Coordinates of C-alpha atoms in Angstrom, one line a residue:
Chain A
X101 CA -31.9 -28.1 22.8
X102 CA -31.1 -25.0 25.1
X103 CA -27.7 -24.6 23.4
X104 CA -29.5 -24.7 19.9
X105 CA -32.3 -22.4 21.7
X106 CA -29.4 -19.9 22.6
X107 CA -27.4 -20.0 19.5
X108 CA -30.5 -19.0 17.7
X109 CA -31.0 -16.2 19.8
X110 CA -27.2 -15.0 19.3
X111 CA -27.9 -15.1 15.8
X112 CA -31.0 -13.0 15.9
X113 CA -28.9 -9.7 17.3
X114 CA -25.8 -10.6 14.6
X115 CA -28.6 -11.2 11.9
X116 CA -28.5 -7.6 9.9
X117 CA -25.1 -7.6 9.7
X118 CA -25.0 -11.5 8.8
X119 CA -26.8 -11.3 5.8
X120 CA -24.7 -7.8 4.6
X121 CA -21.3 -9.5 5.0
X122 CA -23.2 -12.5 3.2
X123 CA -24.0 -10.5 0.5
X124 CA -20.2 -8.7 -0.1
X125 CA -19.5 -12.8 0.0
X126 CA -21.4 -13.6 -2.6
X127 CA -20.7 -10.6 -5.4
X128 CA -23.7 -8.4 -3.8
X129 CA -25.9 -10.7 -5.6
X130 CA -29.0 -11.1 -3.3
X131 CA -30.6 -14.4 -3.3
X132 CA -27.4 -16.5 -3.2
X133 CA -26.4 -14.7 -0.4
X134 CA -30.1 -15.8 0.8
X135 CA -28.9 -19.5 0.0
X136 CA -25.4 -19.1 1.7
X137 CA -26.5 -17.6 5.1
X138 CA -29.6 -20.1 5.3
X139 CA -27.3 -23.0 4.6
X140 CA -24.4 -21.1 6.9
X141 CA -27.8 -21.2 9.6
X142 CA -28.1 -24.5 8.9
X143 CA -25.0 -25.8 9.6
X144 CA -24.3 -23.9 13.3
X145 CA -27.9 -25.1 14.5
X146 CA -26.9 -28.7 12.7
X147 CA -23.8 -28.8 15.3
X148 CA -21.8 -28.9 12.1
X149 CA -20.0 -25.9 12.6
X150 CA -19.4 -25.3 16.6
X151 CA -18.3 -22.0 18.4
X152 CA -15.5 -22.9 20.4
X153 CA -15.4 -19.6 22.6
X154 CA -12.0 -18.8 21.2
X155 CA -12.5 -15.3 20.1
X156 CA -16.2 -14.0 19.5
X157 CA -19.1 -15.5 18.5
X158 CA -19.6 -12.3 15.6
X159 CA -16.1 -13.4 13.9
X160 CA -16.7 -17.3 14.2
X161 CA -20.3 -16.6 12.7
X162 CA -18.7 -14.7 9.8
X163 CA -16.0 -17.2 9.1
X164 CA -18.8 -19.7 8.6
X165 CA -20.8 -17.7 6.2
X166 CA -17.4 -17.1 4.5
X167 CA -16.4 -20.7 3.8
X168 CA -20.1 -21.4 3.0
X169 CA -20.0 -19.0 0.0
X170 CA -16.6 -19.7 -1.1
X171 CA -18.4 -23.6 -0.9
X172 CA -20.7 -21.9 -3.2
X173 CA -18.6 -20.8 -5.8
X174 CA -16.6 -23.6 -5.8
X175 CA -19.5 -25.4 -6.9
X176 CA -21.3 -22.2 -9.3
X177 CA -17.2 -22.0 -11.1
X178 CA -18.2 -25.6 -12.2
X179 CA -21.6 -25.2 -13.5
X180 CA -22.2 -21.4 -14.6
X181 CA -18.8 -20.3 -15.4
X182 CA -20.3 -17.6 -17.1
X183 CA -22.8 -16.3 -14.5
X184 CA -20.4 -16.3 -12.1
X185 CA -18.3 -13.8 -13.8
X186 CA -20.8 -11.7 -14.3
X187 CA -19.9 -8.0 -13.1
X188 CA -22.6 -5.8 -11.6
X189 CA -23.0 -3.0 -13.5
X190 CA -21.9 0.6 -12.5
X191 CA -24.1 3.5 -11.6
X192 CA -23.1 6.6 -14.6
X193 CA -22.6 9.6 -12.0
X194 CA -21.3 8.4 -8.6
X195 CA -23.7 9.2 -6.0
X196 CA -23.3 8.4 -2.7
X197 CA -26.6 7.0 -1.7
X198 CA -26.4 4.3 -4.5
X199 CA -24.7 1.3 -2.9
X200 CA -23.6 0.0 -6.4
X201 CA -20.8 3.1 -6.0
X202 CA -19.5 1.7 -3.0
X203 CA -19.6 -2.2 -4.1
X204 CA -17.9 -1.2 -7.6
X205 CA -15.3 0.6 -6.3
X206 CA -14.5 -2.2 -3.6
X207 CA -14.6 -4.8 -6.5
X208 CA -11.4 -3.0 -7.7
X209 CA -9.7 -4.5 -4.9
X210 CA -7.9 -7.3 -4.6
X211 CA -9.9 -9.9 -3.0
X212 CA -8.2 -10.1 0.1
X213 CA -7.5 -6.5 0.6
X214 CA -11.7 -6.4 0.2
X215 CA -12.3 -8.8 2.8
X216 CA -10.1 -7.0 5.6
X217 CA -11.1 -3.5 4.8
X218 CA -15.0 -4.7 4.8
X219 CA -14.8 -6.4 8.1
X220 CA -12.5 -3.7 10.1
X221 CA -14.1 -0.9 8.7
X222 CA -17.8 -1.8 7.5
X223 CA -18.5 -4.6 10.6
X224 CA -16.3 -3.3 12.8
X225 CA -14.4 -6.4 13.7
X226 CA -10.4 -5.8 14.9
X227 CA -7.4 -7.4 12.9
X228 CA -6.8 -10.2 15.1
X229 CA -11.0 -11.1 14.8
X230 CA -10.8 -10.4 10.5
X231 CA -7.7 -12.6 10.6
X232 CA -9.6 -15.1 12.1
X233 CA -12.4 -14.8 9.5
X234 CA -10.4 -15.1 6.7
X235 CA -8.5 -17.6 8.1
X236 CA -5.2 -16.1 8.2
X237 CA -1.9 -15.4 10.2
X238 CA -2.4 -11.6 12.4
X239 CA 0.3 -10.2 10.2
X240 CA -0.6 -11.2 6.7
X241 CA -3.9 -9.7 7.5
X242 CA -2.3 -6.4 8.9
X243 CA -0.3 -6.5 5.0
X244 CA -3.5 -6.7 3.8
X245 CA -4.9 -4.2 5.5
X246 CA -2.7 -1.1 5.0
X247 CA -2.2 -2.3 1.3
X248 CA -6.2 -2.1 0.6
X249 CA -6.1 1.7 2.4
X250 CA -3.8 3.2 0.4
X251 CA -4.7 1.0 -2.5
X252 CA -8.7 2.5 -1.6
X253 CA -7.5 6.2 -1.1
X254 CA -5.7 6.1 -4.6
X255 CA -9.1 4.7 -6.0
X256 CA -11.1 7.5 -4.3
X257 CA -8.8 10.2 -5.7
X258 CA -9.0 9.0 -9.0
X259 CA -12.5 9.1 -9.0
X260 CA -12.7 12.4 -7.6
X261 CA -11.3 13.6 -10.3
X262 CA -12.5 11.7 -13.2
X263 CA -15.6 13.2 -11.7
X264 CA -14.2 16.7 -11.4
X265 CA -13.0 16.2 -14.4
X266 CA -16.3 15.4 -16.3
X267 CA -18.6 18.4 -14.7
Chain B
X67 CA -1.5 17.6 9.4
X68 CA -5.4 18.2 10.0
X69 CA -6.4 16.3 13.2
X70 CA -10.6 16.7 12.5
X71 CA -9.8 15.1 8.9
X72 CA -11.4 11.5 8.6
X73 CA -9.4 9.1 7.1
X74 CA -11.0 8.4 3.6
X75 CA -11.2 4.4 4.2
X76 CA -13.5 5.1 7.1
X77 CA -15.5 7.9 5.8
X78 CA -15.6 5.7 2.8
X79 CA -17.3 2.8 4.7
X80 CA -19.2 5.1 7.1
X81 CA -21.2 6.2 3.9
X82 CA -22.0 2.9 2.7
X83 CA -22.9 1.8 6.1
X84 CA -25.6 4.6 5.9
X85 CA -26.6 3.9 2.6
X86 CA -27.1 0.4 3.2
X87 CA -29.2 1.4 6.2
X88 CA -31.9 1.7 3.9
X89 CA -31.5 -1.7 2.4
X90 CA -33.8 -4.2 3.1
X91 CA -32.8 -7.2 4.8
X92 CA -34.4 -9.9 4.6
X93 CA -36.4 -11.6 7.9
X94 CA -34.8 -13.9 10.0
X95 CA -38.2 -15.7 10.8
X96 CA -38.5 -16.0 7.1
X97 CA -34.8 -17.6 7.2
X98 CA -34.6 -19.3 10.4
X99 CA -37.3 -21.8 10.6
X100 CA -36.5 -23.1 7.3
X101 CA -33.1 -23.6 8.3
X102 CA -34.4 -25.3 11.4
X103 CA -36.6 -27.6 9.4
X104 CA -33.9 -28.5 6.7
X105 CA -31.1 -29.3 9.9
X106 CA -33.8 -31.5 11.8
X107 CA -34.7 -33.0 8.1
X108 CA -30.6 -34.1 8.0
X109 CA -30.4 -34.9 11.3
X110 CA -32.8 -37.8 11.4
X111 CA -32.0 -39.0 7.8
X112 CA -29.0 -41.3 9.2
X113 CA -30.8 -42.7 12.4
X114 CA -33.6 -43.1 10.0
X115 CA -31.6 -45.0 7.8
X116 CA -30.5 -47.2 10.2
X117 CA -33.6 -48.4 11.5
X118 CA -34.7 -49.0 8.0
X119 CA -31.4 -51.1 7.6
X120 CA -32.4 -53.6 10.5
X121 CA -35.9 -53.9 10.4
X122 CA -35.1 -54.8 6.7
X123 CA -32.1 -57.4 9.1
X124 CA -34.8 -58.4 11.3
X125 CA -37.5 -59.3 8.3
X126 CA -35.2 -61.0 6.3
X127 CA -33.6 -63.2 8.7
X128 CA -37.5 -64.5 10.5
X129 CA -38.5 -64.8 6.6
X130 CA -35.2 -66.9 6.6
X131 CA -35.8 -68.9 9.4
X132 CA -39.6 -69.9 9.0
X133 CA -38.7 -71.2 5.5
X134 CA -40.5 -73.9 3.8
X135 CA -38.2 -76.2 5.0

């Protein structure tokens, strides 16, 4: 009961952050990342999923909320194929206050190369806690990593000129 | 090279971060006591279960037993 008492409490101060990385999970679509972090809560107060104090409890939580939405689309690919394809539309002009900017231009990236950028540089997290995360050797994540920079400072050019370009 | 430069990545994800800031997110009270409700719902479906299974056991066999012969 105390454990469950203090996990709940550890999730209260990752909680903001939680629901974000649920929602870059889950397409930036905002009630099934609702659905995937309650059902990711679910499972760690369950005893389901258990923090082993290997690493920290930040990474370990946002492992589970990562296989809990790829759970979810797993199931979604088999019943709204089309839904789930759905791409979120773009903002015309770029602007930097309209998240959409940010979440299309990250959608250009390879999955992976997503994942790694988002949890080094959005959540902070080091390599060795994103490689744990994803669920992936320290190395293959560093790969990853450097790939999505230059892959993301090639994407940012462009656009700065397309929009250069346009006014 | 220019030290003060940020590295585009970073500056990248420092803006969203700030634009998000704005973002509503939604209560963990709103969240957390559902999630509490639908873990203590699983958790006592099997013991439940089991229960039911041999009081059924139980009934059955003294229904058994006290037959008409």
């Amino acid at each position: 009961m105390t454990e469950r008492r203090d996990l709940a409490d550890q999730i209260v101060q990752h909680h903001a952050e939680a629901y974000r990385w649920a929602r870059q999970c889950c397409r930036y679509r905002d009630e099934i990342a609702q659905d995937v972090l309650q059902s990711a809560y679910v499972k760690v107060l369950e005893g389901k999923a258990r923090f082993q104090d290997k690493g920290t409890l930040k990474a370990w939580l946002f492992g589970v909320i990562r296989f809990t939405a790829m759970e979810h689309w797993r199931l979604e690919r088999d019943h709204a194929p089309l839904e789930a394809v759905m791409e979120v539309a773009a903002p015309e002009d770029p602007d930097p206050t309209d998240t959409r900017f940010y979440e299309q231009m990250i959608r250009q990236l390879p999955k992976r190369q997503a994942e790694v950028l988002l949890l080094v540089f959005y959540h902070q997290l080091t390599l060795k806690e994103a490689a744990e995360v994803m669920q992936l050797e320290p190395g293959t994540v560093s790969t990853h990593y450097a790939r999505g920079k230059e892959q993301l400072r090639t994407l940012l050019k462009k656009s700065k000129i397309e929009e250069e370009g346009i006014v | 090279m220019n030290l003060s430069e940020q590295d585009p990545a970073e500056e990248f994800f420092a803006n969203w971060r700030a634009a998000d800031e704005s973002s509503p997110v939604p209560e963990l009270e709103d969240m957390l006591p559902k999630a509490t409700h639908k873990a203590a719902r699983t958790r006592w479906r099997w013991p439940l279960a089991v229960a039911a299974s041999v009081l059924l056991g139980v009934f059955l066999t003294v229904m058994w037993s006290s037959g008409p012969t």
